[in-house]
Protein backbone atom coordinates (compact mmCIF):
# COMPACT_ATOMS: atom_id res chain seq x y z
CA UNK A 1 0.00 0.00 0.00
CA UNK A 2 1.30 3.44 -0.95
CA UNK A 3 2.27 5.67 1.98
CA UNK A 4 2.90 9.42 1.89
CA UNK A 5 4.68 11.14 4.77
CA UNK A 6 3.55 14.77 4.81
CA UNK A 7 5.55 17.10 7.07
CA UNK A 8 4.40 20.70 7.60
CA UNK A 9 6.47 23.33 9.39
CA UNK A 10 4.77 26.71 8.93
CA UNK A 11 3.86 28.68 12.05
CA UNK A 12 1.09 30.71 10.35
CA UNK A 13 -1.66 28.09 10.44
CA UNK A 14 -4.57 28.65 8.06
CA UNK A 15 -2.78 31.65 6.53
CA UNK A 16 0.17 29.52 5.47
CA UNK A 17 0.94 29.50 1.76
CA UNK A 18 3.17 26.44 2.06
CA UNK A 19 0.41 24.45 3.75
CA UNK A 20 -2.20 25.52 1.22
CA UNK A 21 0.01 24.76 -1.78
CA UNK A 22 1.03 21.38 -0.34
CA UNK A 23 -2.63 20.39 -0.06
CA UNK A 24 -2.75 20.47 -3.87
CA UNK A 25 -0.14 17.73 -3.90
CA UNK A 26 -1.98 15.65 -1.29
CA UNK A 27 -5.29 15.94 -3.15
CA UNK A 28 -3.71 14.82 -6.43
CA UNK A 29 -1.85 12.03 -4.64
CA UNK A 30 -5.08 10.72 -3.10
CA UNK A 31 -6.70 10.74 -6.53
CA UNK A 32 -3.82 8.66 -7.87
CA UNK A 33 -3.77 6.26 -4.91
CA UNK A 34 -7.22 6.21 -3.24
CA UNK A 35 -6.22 3.27 -1.07
CA UNK A 36 -2.95 4.88 0.03
CA UNK A 37 -2.29 6.20 3.51
CA UNK A 38 -1.02 9.62 4.57
CA UNK A 39 1.09 10.00 7.69
CA UNK A 40 0.93 13.64 8.76
CA UNK A 41 3.40 15.52 10.94
CA UNK A 42 2.79 19.14 11.93
CA UNK A 43 6.09 20.24 13.44
CA UNK A 44 4.68 23.63 14.42
CA UNK A 45 1.89 22.05 16.46
CA UNK A 46 4.09 19.30 17.93
CA UNK A 47 7.75 20.41 17.78
CA UNK A 48 10.37 17.68 17.97
CA UNK A 49 12.79 17.91 20.88
CA UNK A 50 15.98 19.73 20.07
CA UNK A 51 18.96 17.43 20.00
CA UNK A 52 20.79 17.29 23.32
CA UNK A 53 23.55 15.14 24.73
CA UNK A 54 21.07 12.62 26.13
CA UNK A 55 19.62 11.89 22.70
CA UNK A 56 22.95 12.17 20.92
CA UNK A 57 24.73 9.70 23.22
CA UNK A 58 21.87 7.18 23.48
CA UNK A 59 22.50 5.30 20.18
CA UNK A 60 26.10 4.54 21.19
CA UNK A 61 25.10 3.44 24.69
CA UNK A 62 24.14 -0.20 25.13
CA UNK A 63 20.48 -0.82 25.93
CA UNK A 64 21.15 -2.09 29.45
CA UNK A 65 23.29 0.94 30.31
CA UNK A 66 20.90 3.61 29.06
CA UNK A 67 19.30 5.95 31.53
CA UNK A 68 15.48 6.31 31.48
CA UNK A 69 15.99 9.64 29.71
CA UNK A 70 18.15 8.01 27.03
CA UNK A 71 15.58 5.25 26.55
CA UNK A 72 12.84 7.81 26.00
CA UNK A 73 15.04 9.78 23.61
CA UNK A 74 15.66 6.63 21.57
CA UNK A 75 11.91 5.96 21.38
CA UNK A 76 11.27 9.43 20.00
CA UNK A 77 14.02 9.16 17.39
CA UNK A 78 12.96 5.67 16.36
CA UNK A 79 9.38 6.86 15.79
CA UNK A 80 10.50 9.67 13.48
CA UNK A 81 12.95 7.40 11.68
CA UNK A 82 10.32 4.66 11.23
CA UNK A 83 7.90 7.14 9.67
CA UNK A 84 10.62 8.31 7.31
CA UNK A 85 11.90 4.87 6.36
CA UNK A 86 8.43 3.40 5.68
CA UNK A 87 7.26 6.27 3.48
CA UNK A 88 7.12 5.64 -0.24
CA UNK A 89 6.92 9.38 -0.78
CA UNK A 90 7.85 12.40 1.31
CA UNK A 91 6.18 15.81 1.05
CA UNK A 92 8.00 18.49 3.00
CA UNK A 93 6.95 22.14 3.37
CA UNK A 94 9.66 24.63 4.25
CA UNK A 95 8.87 28.33 4.60
CA UNK A 96 11.94 30.53 4.84
CA UNK A 97 12.56 31.91 8.33
CA UNK A 98 15.30 34.53 8.48
CA UNK A 99 16.89 33.12 5.30
CA UNK A 100 16.99 29.58 6.68
CA UNK A 101 14.71 26.69 7.68
CA UNK A 102 12.28 26.76 10.63
CA UNK A 103 13.99 25.63 13.82
CA UNK A 104 11.45 22.81 14.19
CA UNK A 105 12.57 21.35 10.86
CA UNK A 106 16.21 21.54 11.95
CA UNK A 107 15.20 19.70 15.13
CA UNK A 108 13.38 17.03 13.10
CA UNK A 109 16.38 16.59 10.81
CA UNK A 110 18.60 16.22 13.89
CA UNK A 111 16.29 13.52 15.22
CA UNK A 112 16.32 11.43 12.03
CA UNK A 113 20.02 11.84 11.21
CA UNK A 114 22.00 9.23 13.12
CA UNK A 115 25.57 8.36 12.15
CA UNK A 116 25.85 4.66 11.40
CA UNK A 117 22.10 4.24 11.18
CA UNK A 118 20.39 6.68 8.82
CA UNK A 119 23.06 8.86 7.24
CA UNK A 120 23.79 7.30 3.87
CA UNK A 121 26.60 4.76 3.99
CA UNK A 122 29.28 4.18 1.37
CA UNK A 123 27.03 1.69 -0.41
CA UNK A 124 24.55 4.52 -1.04
CA UNK A 125 21.77 3.23 1.20
CA UNK A 126 19.74 5.46 3.51
CA UNK A 127 16.15 5.68 4.79
CA UNK A 128 15.17 7.78 1.77
CA UNK A 129 16.82 5.55 -0.83
CA UNK A 130 14.16 4.93 -3.47
CA UNK A 131 11.79 7.47 -1.92
CA UNK A 132 10.18 10.16 -4.06
CA UNK A 133 10.71 13.48 -2.25
CA UNK A 134 8.92 16.73 -2.99
CA UNK A 135 9.80 19.92 -1.13
CA UNK A 136 7.62 23.03 -1.13
CA UNK A 137 9.65 26.12 -0.25
CA UNK A 138 8.12 29.56 0.26
CA UNK A 139 9.82 32.93 0.50
CA UNK A 140 8.47 36.27 1.63
CA UNK A 141 10.72 37.95 -0.94
CA UNK A 142 12.77 36.80 -3.89
CA UNK A 143 16.33 35.49 -3.84
CA UNK A 144 17.01 34.32 -7.38
CA UNK A 145 19.76 35.45 -9.74
CA UNK A 146 19.84 39.21 -10.21
CA UNK A 147 17.77 40.02 -7.13
CA UNK A 148 19.15 42.37 -4.45
CA UNK A 149 19.48 39.47 -1.98
CA UNK A 150 20.75 36.83 -4.36
CA UNK A 151 22.57 34.16 -2.38
CA UNK A 152 20.63 34.75 0.84
CA UNK A 153 18.56 31.59 0.34
CA UNK A 154 20.06 29.10 2.77
CA UNK A 155 16.97 26.87 2.66
CA UNK A 156 17.29 25.06 -0.65
CA UNK A 157 21.01 24.13 -0.44
CA UNK A 158 20.73 22.92 3.16
CA UNK A 159 17.57 20.88 2.64
CA UNK A 160 19.01 19.35 -0.54
CA UNK A 161 22.20 18.32 1.25
CA UNK A 162 20.33 16.75 4.18
CA UNK A 163 17.99 14.78 1.91
CA UNK A 164 20.96 13.52 -0.11
CA UNK A 165 22.69 12.44 3.10
CA UNK A 166 19.58 10.43 3.96
CA UNK A 167 19.79 8.66 0.62
CA UNK A 168 17.25 10.59 -1.45
CA UNK A 169 17.98 10.82 -5.18
CA UNK A 170 14.53 11.67 -6.57
CA UNK A 171 14.14 15.16 -5.08
CA UNK A 172 12.25 18.11 -6.54
CA UNK A 173 12.07 21.53 -4.87
CA UNK A 174 9.15 23.74 -5.87
CA UNK A 175 9.26 27.37 -4.73
CA UNK A 176 6.70 30.12 -4.21
CA UNK A 177 8.21 33.58 -3.91
CA UNK A 178 6.99 36.98 -2.76
CA UNK A 179 4.45 35.57 -0.30
CA UNK A 180 4.75 38.76 1.79
CA UNK A 181 3.52 40.93 -1.08
CA UNK A 182 -0.10 40.56 0.02
CA UNK A 183 0.57 41.76 3.57
CA UNK A 184 3.53 44.13 3.24
CA UNK A 185 2.67 47.40 1.45
CA UNK A 186 6.33 47.86 0.50
CA UNK A 187 6.09 44.70 -1.62
CA UNK A 188 2.63 45.29 -3.09
CA UNK A 189 4.08 45.83 -6.55
CA UNK A 190 5.10 42.16 -6.58
CA UNK A 191 1.64 40.72 -5.86
CA UNK A 192 1.17 39.49 -9.41
CA UNK A 193 4.58 37.83 -9.28
CA UNK A 194 3.48 35.99 -6.14
CA UNK A 195 0.20 34.89 -7.70
CA UNK A 196 1.96 33.66 -10.81
CA UNK A 197 4.57 31.86 -8.73
CA UNK A 198 1.90 30.19 -6.61
CA UNK A 199 -0.14 29.10 -9.61
CA UNK A 200 2.94 27.61 -11.27
CA UNK A 201 3.87 25.79 -8.06
CA UNK A 202 0.39 24.32 -7.63
CA UNK A 203 0.40 23.12 -11.23
CA UNK A 204 3.82 21.54 -10.82
CA UNK A 205 2.79 19.85 -7.57
CA UNK A 206 -0.35 18.36 -9.05
CA UNK A 207 1.63 17.02 -11.99
CA UNK A 208 4.34 15.50 -9.79
CA UNK A 209 1.82 13.89 -7.43
CA UNK A 210 -0.05 12.35 -10.33
CA UNK A 211 3.08 10.92 -11.96
PDB file of C-alpha atoms in Angstrom, residues 5-210:
ATOM      1  CA  UNK A   5       4.679  11.142   4.768  1.00  0.00           C
ATOM      2  CA  UNK A   6       3.548  14.770   4.810  1.00  0.00           C
ATOM      3  CA  UNK A   7       5.549  17.101   7.065  1.00  0.00           C
ATOM      4  CA  UNK A   8       4.399  20.703   7.601  1.00  0.00           C
ATOM      5  CA  UNK A   9       6.473  23.333   9.392  1.00  0.00           C
ATOM      6  CA  UNK A  10       4.768  26.706   8.931  1.00  0.00           C
ATOM      7  CA  UNK A  11       3.855  28.675  12.055  1.00  0.00           C
ATOM      8  CA  UNK A  12       1.091  30.705  10.352  1.00  0.00           C
ATOM      9  CA  UNK A  13      -1.659  28.087  10.439  1.00  0.00           C
ATOM     10  CA  UNK A  14      -4.566  28.650   8.064  1.00  0.00           C
ATOM     11  CA  UNK A  15      -2.783  31.649   6.529  1.00  0.00           C
ATOM     12  CA  UNK A  16       0.172  29.523   5.468  1.00  0.00           C
ATOM     13  CA  UNK A  17       0.936  29.501   1.762  1.00  0.00           C
ATOM     14  CA  UNK A  18       3.174  26.439   2.058  1.00  0.00           C
ATOM     15  CA  UNK A  19       0.410  24.451   3.752  1.00  0.00           C
ATOM     16  CA  UNK A  20      -2.200  25.522   1.215  1.00  0.00           C
ATOM     17  CA  UNK A  21       0.014  24.763  -1.776  1.00  0.00           C
ATOM     18  CA  UNK A  22       1.026  21.383  -0.338  1.00  0.00           C
ATOM     19  CA  UNK A  23      -2.626  20.394  -0.064  1.00  0.00           C
ATOM     20  CA  UNK A  24      -2.752  20.474  -3.866  1.00  0.00           C
ATOM     21  CA  UNK A  25      -0.144  17.726  -3.897  1.00  0.00           C
ATOM     22  CA  UNK A  26      -1.976  15.652  -1.289  1.00  0.00           C
ATOM     23  CA  UNK A  27      -5.288  15.944  -3.147  1.00  0.00           C
ATOM     24  CA  UNK A  28      -3.713  14.823  -6.426  1.00  0.00           C
ATOM     25  CA  UNK A  29      -1.848  12.032  -4.637  1.00  0.00           C
ATOM     26  CA  UNK A  30      -5.083  10.724  -3.101  1.00  0.00           C
ATOM     27  CA  UNK A  31      -6.702  10.740  -6.532  1.00  0.00           C
ATOM     28  CA  UNK A  32      -3.824   8.661  -7.868  1.00  0.00           C
ATOM     29  CA  UNK A  33      -3.770   6.262  -4.908  1.00  0.00           C
ATOM     30  CA  UNK A  34      -7.220   6.210  -3.245  1.00  0.00           C
ATOM     31  CA  UNK A  35      -6.220   3.272  -1.073  1.00  0.00           C
ATOM     32  CA  UNK A  36      -2.951   4.879   0.031  1.00  0.00           C
ATOM     33  CA  UNK A  37      -2.289   6.202   3.513  1.00  0.00           C
ATOM     34  CA  UNK A  38      -1.020   9.622   4.569  1.00  0.00           C
ATOM     35  CA  UNK A  39       1.091   9.996   7.695  1.00  0.00           C
ATOM     36  CA  UNK A  40       0.934  13.637   8.761  1.00  0.00           C
ATOM     37  CA  UNK A  41       3.401  15.517  10.944  1.00  0.00           C
ATOM     38  CA  UNK A  42       2.794  19.136  11.932  1.00  0.00           C
ATOM     39  CA  UNK A  43       6.093  20.237  13.438  1.00  0.00           C
ATOM     40  CA  UNK A  44       4.683  23.632  14.422  1.00  0.00           C
ATOM     41  CA  UNK A  45       1.889  22.051  16.458  1.00  0.00           C
ATOM     42  CA  UNK A  46       4.086  19.304  17.926  1.00  0.00           C
ATOM     43  CA  UNK A  47       7.745  20.407  17.781  1.00  0.00           C
ATOM     44  CA  UNK A  48      10.371  17.683  17.973  1.00  0.00           C
ATOM     45  CA  UNK A  49      12.793  17.906  20.883  1.00  0.00           C
ATOM     46  CA  UNK A  50      15.976  19.731  20.071  1.00  0.00           C
ATOM     47  CA  UNK A  51      18.956  17.432  20.000  1.00  0.00           C
ATOM     48  CA  UNK A  52      20.788  17.289  23.318  1.00  0.00           C
ATOM     49  CA  UNK A  53      23.553  15.145  24.731  1.00  0.00           C
ATOM     50  CA  UNK A  54      21.070  12.622  26.135  1.00  0.00           C
ATOM     51  CA  UNK A  55      19.617  11.887  22.696  1.00  0.00           C
ATOM     52  CA  UNK A  56      22.954  12.169  20.922  1.00  0.00           C
ATOM     53  CA  UNK A  57      24.725   9.701  23.223  1.00  0.00           C
ATOM     54  CA  UNK A  58      21.868   7.178  23.480  1.00  0.00           C
ATOM     55  CA  UNK A  59      22.503   5.303  20.176  1.00  0.00           C
ATOM     56  CA  UNK A  60      26.100   4.543  21.188  1.00  0.00           C
ATOM     57  CA  UNK A  61      25.101   3.437  24.690  1.00  0.00           C
ATOM     58  CA  UNK A  62      24.143  -0.202  25.129  1.00  0.00           C
ATOM     59  CA  UNK A  63      20.483  -0.816  25.930  1.00  0.00           C
ATOM     60  CA  UNK A  64      21.148  -2.088  29.455  1.00  0.00           C
ATOM     61  CA  UNK A  65      23.292   0.942  30.313  1.00  0.00           C
ATOM     62  CA  UNK A  66      20.895   3.609  29.062  1.00  0.00           C
ATOM     63  CA  UNK A  67      19.299   5.950  31.532  1.00  0.00           C
ATOM     64  CA  UNK A  68      15.482   6.312  31.478  1.00  0.00           C
ATOM     65  CA  UNK A  69      15.986   9.640  29.711  1.00  0.00           C
ATOM     66  CA  UNK A  70      18.148   8.012  27.035  1.00  0.00           C
ATOM     67  CA  UNK A  71      15.581   5.248  26.551  1.00  0.00           C
ATOM     68  CA  UNK A  72      12.840   7.810  26.000  1.00  0.00           C
ATOM     69  CA  UNK A  73      15.040   9.780  23.614  1.00  0.00           C
ATOM     70  CA  UNK A  74      15.659   6.633  21.568  1.00  0.00           C
ATOM     71  CA  UNK A  75      11.906   5.959  21.381  1.00  0.00           C
ATOM     72  CA  UNK A  76      11.269   9.427  19.999  1.00  0.00           C
ATOM     73  CA  UNK A  77      14.023   9.165  17.390  1.00  0.00           C
ATOM     74  CA  UNK A  78      12.959   5.672  16.356  1.00  0.00           C
ATOM     75  CA  UNK A  79       9.382   6.864  15.793  1.00  0.00           C
ATOM     76  CA  UNK A  80      10.496   9.669  13.478  1.00  0.00           C
ATOM     77  CA  UNK A  81      12.948   7.395  11.676  1.00  0.00           C
ATOM     78  CA  UNK A  82      10.323   4.659  11.234  1.00  0.00           C
ATOM     79  CA  UNK A  83       7.904   7.139   9.669  1.00  0.00           C
ATOM     80  CA  UNK A  84      10.620   8.305   7.309  1.00  0.00           C
ATOM     81  CA  UNK A  85      11.898   4.865   6.362  1.00  0.00           C
ATOM     82  CA  UNK A  86       8.434   3.403   5.678  1.00  0.00           C
ATOM     83  CA  UNK A  87       7.261   6.272   3.477  1.00  0.00           C
ATOM     84  CA  UNK A  88       7.117   5.640  -0.239  1.00  0.00           C
ATOM     85  CA  UNK A  89       6.916   9.380  -0.778  1.00  0.00           C
ATOM     86  CA  UNK A  90       7.847  12.399   1.314  1.00  0.00           C
ATOM     87  CA  UNK A  91       6.181  15.808   1.051  1.00  0.00           C
ATOM     88  CA  UNK A  92       7.999  18.491   2.999  1.00  0.00           C
ATOM     89  CA  UNK A  93       6.949  22.139   3.365  1.00  0.00           C
ATOM     90  CA  UNK A  94       9.657  24.626   4.245  1.00  0.00           C
ATOM     91  CA  UNK A  95       8.871  28.334   4.600  1.00  0.00           C
ATOM     92  CA  UNK A  96      11.943  30.527   4.838  1.00  0.00           C
ATOM     93  CA  UNK A  97      12.561  31.907   8.329  1.00  0.00           C
ATOM     94  CA  UNK A  98      15.295  34.535   8.477  1.00  0.00           C
ATOM     95  CA  UNK A  99      16.886  33.119   5.304  1.00  0.00           C
ATOM     96  CA  UNK A 100      16.993  29.581   6.678  1.00  0.00           C
ATOM     97  CA  UNK A 101      14.715  26.695   7.681  1.00  0.00           C
ATOM     98  CA  UNK A 102      12.282  26.755  10.627  1.00  0.00           C
ATOM     99  CA  UNK A 103      13.991  25.626  13.822  1.00  0.00           C
ATOM    100  CA  UNK A 104      11.450  22.811  14.187  1.00  0.00           C
ATOM    101  CA  UNK A 105      12.568  21.350  10.864  1.00  0.00           C
ATOM    102  CA  UNK A 106      16.210  21.539  11.951  1.00  0.00           C
ATOM    103  CA  UNK A 107      15.200  19.702  15.131  1.00  0.00           C
ATOM    104  CA  UNK A 108      13.382  17.028  13.096  1.00  0.00           C
ATOM    105  CA  UNK A 109      16.375  16.586  10.812  1.00  0.00           C
ATOM    106  CA  UNK A 110      18.602  16.220  13.885  1.00  0.00           C
ATOM    107  CA  UNK A 111      16.286  13.520  15.219  1.00  0.00           C
ATOM    108  CA  UNK A 112      16.317  11.435  12.030  1.00  0.00           C
ATOM    109  CA  UNK A 113      20.016  11.836  11.206  1.00  0.00           C
ATOM    110  CA  UNK A 114      21.997   9.228  13.121  1.00  0.00           C
ATOM    111  CA  UNK A 115      25.567   8.359  12.153  1.00  0.00           C
ATOM    112  CA  UNK A 116      25.853   4.655  11.396  1.00  0.00           C
ATOM    113  CA  UNK A 117      22.096   4.243  11.176  1.00  0.00           C
ATOM    114  CA  UNK A 118      20.388   6.677   8.816  1.00  0.00           C
ATOM    115  CA  UNK A 119      23.057   8.860   7.238  1.00  0.00           C
ATOM    116  CA  UNK A 120      23.793   7.300   3.868  1.00  0.00           C
ATOM    117  CA  UNK A 121      26.598   4.765   3.988  1.00  0.00           C
ATOM    118  CA  UNK A 122      29.277   4.177   1.367  1.00  0.00           C
ATOM    119  CA  UNK A 123      27.026   1.695  -0.414  1.00  0.00           C
ATOM    120  CA  UNK A 124      24.552   4.521  -1.045  1.00  0.00           C
ATOM    121  CA  UNK A 125      21.774   3.228   1.197  1.00  0.00           C
ATOM    122  CA  UNK A 126      19.739   5.456   3.507  1.00  0.00           C
ATOM    123  CA  UNK A 127      16.148   5.676   4.794  1.00  0.00           C
ATOM    124  CA  UNK A 128      15.170   7.784   1.774  1.00  0.00           C
ATOM    125  CA  UNK A 129      16.819   5.553  -0.827  1.00  0.00           C
ATOM    126  CA  UNK A 130      14.164   4.931  -3.470  1.00  0.00           C
ATOM    127  CA  UNK A 131      11.792   7.473  -1.918  1.00  0.00           C
ATOM    128  CA  UNK A 132      10.176  10.160  -4.058  1.00  0.00           C
ATOM    129  CA  UNK A 133      10.711  13.476  -2.249  1.00  0.00           C
ATOM    130  CA  UNK A 134       8.916  16.729  -2.988  1.00  0.00           C
ATOM    131  CA  UNK A 135       9.803  19.921  -1.126  1.00  0.00           C
ATOM    132  CA  UNK A 136       7.616  23.031  -1.129  1.00  0.00           C
ATOM    133  CA  UNK A 137       9.645  26.117  -0.246  1.00  0.00           C
ATOM    134  CA  UNK A 138       8.124  29.555   0.259  1.00  0.00           C
ATOM    135  CA  UNK A 139       9.819  32.931   0.502  1.00  0.00           C
ATOM    136  CA  UNK A 140       8.469  36.274   1.631  1.00  0.00           C
ATOM    137  CA  UNK A 141      10.715  37.945  -0.942  1.00  0.00           C
ATOM    138  CA  UNK A 142      12.774  36.796  -3.890  1.00  0.00           C
ATOM    139  CA  UNK A 143      16.333  35.489  -3.838  1.00  0.00           C
ATOM    140  CA  UNK A 144      17.008  34.323  -7.379  1.00  0.00           C
ATOM    141  CA  UNK A 145      19.758  35.447  -9.740  1.00  0.00           C
ATOM    142  CA  UNK A 146      19.840  39.206 -10.210  1.00  0.00           C
ATOM    143  CA  UNK A 147      17.771  40.023  -7.132  1.00  0.00           C
ATOM    144  CA  UNK A 148      19.154  42.368  -4.449  1.00  0.00           C
ATOM    145  CA  UNK A 149      19.479  39.474  -1.984  1.00  0.00           C
ATOM    146  CA  UNK A 150      20.749  36.828  -4.357  1.00  0.00           C
ATOM    147  CA  UNK A 151      22.569  34.163  -2.380  1.00  0.00           C
ATOM    148  CA  UNK A 152      20.629  34.748   0.843  1.00  0.00           C
ATOM    149  CA  UNK A 153      18.562  31.592   0.341  1.00  0.00           C
ATOM    150  CA  UNK A 154      20.059  29.100   2.774  1.00  0.00           C
ATOM    151  CA  UNK A 155      16.969  26.874   2.662  1.00  0.00           C
ATOM    152  CA  UNK A 156      17.292  25.060  -0.648  1.00  0.00           C
ATOM    153  CA  UNK A 157      21.014  24.135  -0.435  1.00  0.00           C
ATOM    154  CA  UNK A 158      20.732  22.924   3.160  1.00  0.00           C
ATOM    155  CA  UNK A 159      17.571  20.880   2.637  1.00  0.00           C
ATOM    156  CA  UNK A 160      19.013  19.349  -0.539  1.00  0.00           C
ATOM    157  CA  UNK A 161      22.201  18.316   1.254  1.00  0.00           C
ATOM    158  CA  UNK A 162      20.327  16.747   4.179  1.00  0.00           C
ATOM    159  CA  UNK A 163      17.988  14.783   1.911  1.00  0.00           C
ATOM    160  CA  UNK A 164      20.956  13.520  -0.109  1.00  0.00           C
ATOM    161  CA  UNK A 165      22.694  12.437   3.104  1.00  0.00           C
ATOM    162  CA  UNK A 166      19.578  10.426   3.960  1.00  0.00           C
ATOM    163  CA  UNK A 167      19.785   8.658   0.624  1.00  0.00           C
ATOM    164  CA  UNK A 168      17.251  10.592  -1.454  1.00  0.00           C
ATOM    165  CA  UNK A 169      17.976  10.822  -5.176  1.00  0.00           C
ATOM    166  CA  UNK A 170      14.528  11.665  -6.572  1.00  0.00           C
ATOM    167  CA  UNK A 171      14.144  15.160  -5.083  1.00  0.00           C
ATOM    168  CA  UNK A 172      12.246  18.109  -6.536  1.00  0.00           C
ATOM    169  CA  UNK A 173      12.069  21.532  -4.865  1.00  0.00           C
ATOM    170  CA  UNK A 174       9.148  23.745  -5.870  1.00  0.00           C
ATOM    171  CA  UNK A 175       9.262  27.365  -4.732  1.00  0.00           C
ATOM    172  CA  UNK A 176       6.701  30.119  -4.208  1.00  0.00           C
ATOM    173  CA  UNK A 177       8.212  33.581  -3.911  1.00  0.00           C
ATOM    174  CA  UNK A 178       6.986  36.980  -2.759  1.00  0.00           C
ATOM    175  CA  UNK A 179       4.455  35.572  -0.296  1.00  0.00           C
ATOM    176  CA  UNK A 180       4.745  38.762   1.794  1.00  0.00           C
ATOM    177  CA  UNK A 181       3.522  40.928  -1.083  1.00  0.00           C
ATOM    178  CA  UNK A 182      -0.101  40.563   0.018  1.00  0.00           C
ATOM    179  CA  UNK A 183       0.566  41.758   3.565  1.00  0.00           C
ATOM    180  CA  UNK A 184       3.531  44.133   3.240  1.00  0.00           C
ATOM    181  CA  UNK A 185       2.671  47.396   1.451  1.00  0.00           C
ATOM    182  CA  UNK A 186       6.333  47.861   0.502  1.00  0.00           C
ATOM    183  CA  UNK A 187       6.089  44.696  -1.619  1.00  0.00           C
ATOM    184  CA  UNK A 188       2.626  45.294  -3.086  1.00  0.00           C
ATOM    185  CA  UNK A 189       4.076  45.833  -6.553  1.00  0.00           C
ATOM    186  CA  UNK A 190       5.098  42.160  -6.576  1.00  0.00           C
ATOM    187  CA  UNK A 191       1.635  40.723  -5.858  1.00  0.00           C
ATOM    188  CA  UNK A 192       1.174  39.493  -9.414  1.00  0.00           C
ATOM    189  CA  UNK A 193       4.584  37.826  -9.281  1.00  0.00           C
ATOM    190  CA  UNK A 194       3.478  35.993  -6.145  1.00  0.00           C
ATOM    191  CA  UNK A 195       0.197  34.885  -7.698  1.00  0.00           C
ATOM    192  CA  UNK A 196       1.957  33.659 -10.807  1.00  0.00           C
ATOM    193  CA  UNK A 197       4.573  31.860  -8.732  1.00  0.00           C
ATOM    194  CA  UNK A 198       1.902  30.190  -6.606  1.00  0.00           C
ATOM    195  CA  UNK A 199      -0.141  29.095  -9.610  1.00  0.00           C
ATOM    196  CA  UNK A 200       2.942  27.606 -11.267  1.00  0.00           C
ATOM    197  CA  UNK A 201       3.869  25.791  -8.060  1.00  0.00           C
ATOM    198  CA  UNK A 202       0.394  24.320  -7.634  1.00  0.00           C
ATOM    199  CA  UNK A 203       0.400  23.124 -11.232  1.00  0.00           C
ATOM    200  CA  UNK A 204       3.820  21.537 -10.822  1.00  0.00           C
ATOM    201  CA  UNK A 205       2.795  19.852  -7.567  1.00  0.00           C
ATOM    202  CA  UNK A 206      -0.352  18.356  -9.053  1.00  0.00           C
ATOM    203  CA  UNK A 207       1.634  17.023 -11.994  1.00  0.00           C
ATOM    204  CA  UNK A 208       4.341  15.504  -9.792  1.00  0.00           C
ATOM    205  CA  UNK A 209       1.822  13.894  -7.426  1.00  0.00           C
ATOM    206  CA  UNK A 210      -0.054  12.348 -10.327  1.00  0.00           C
TER     207      UNK A 210
END
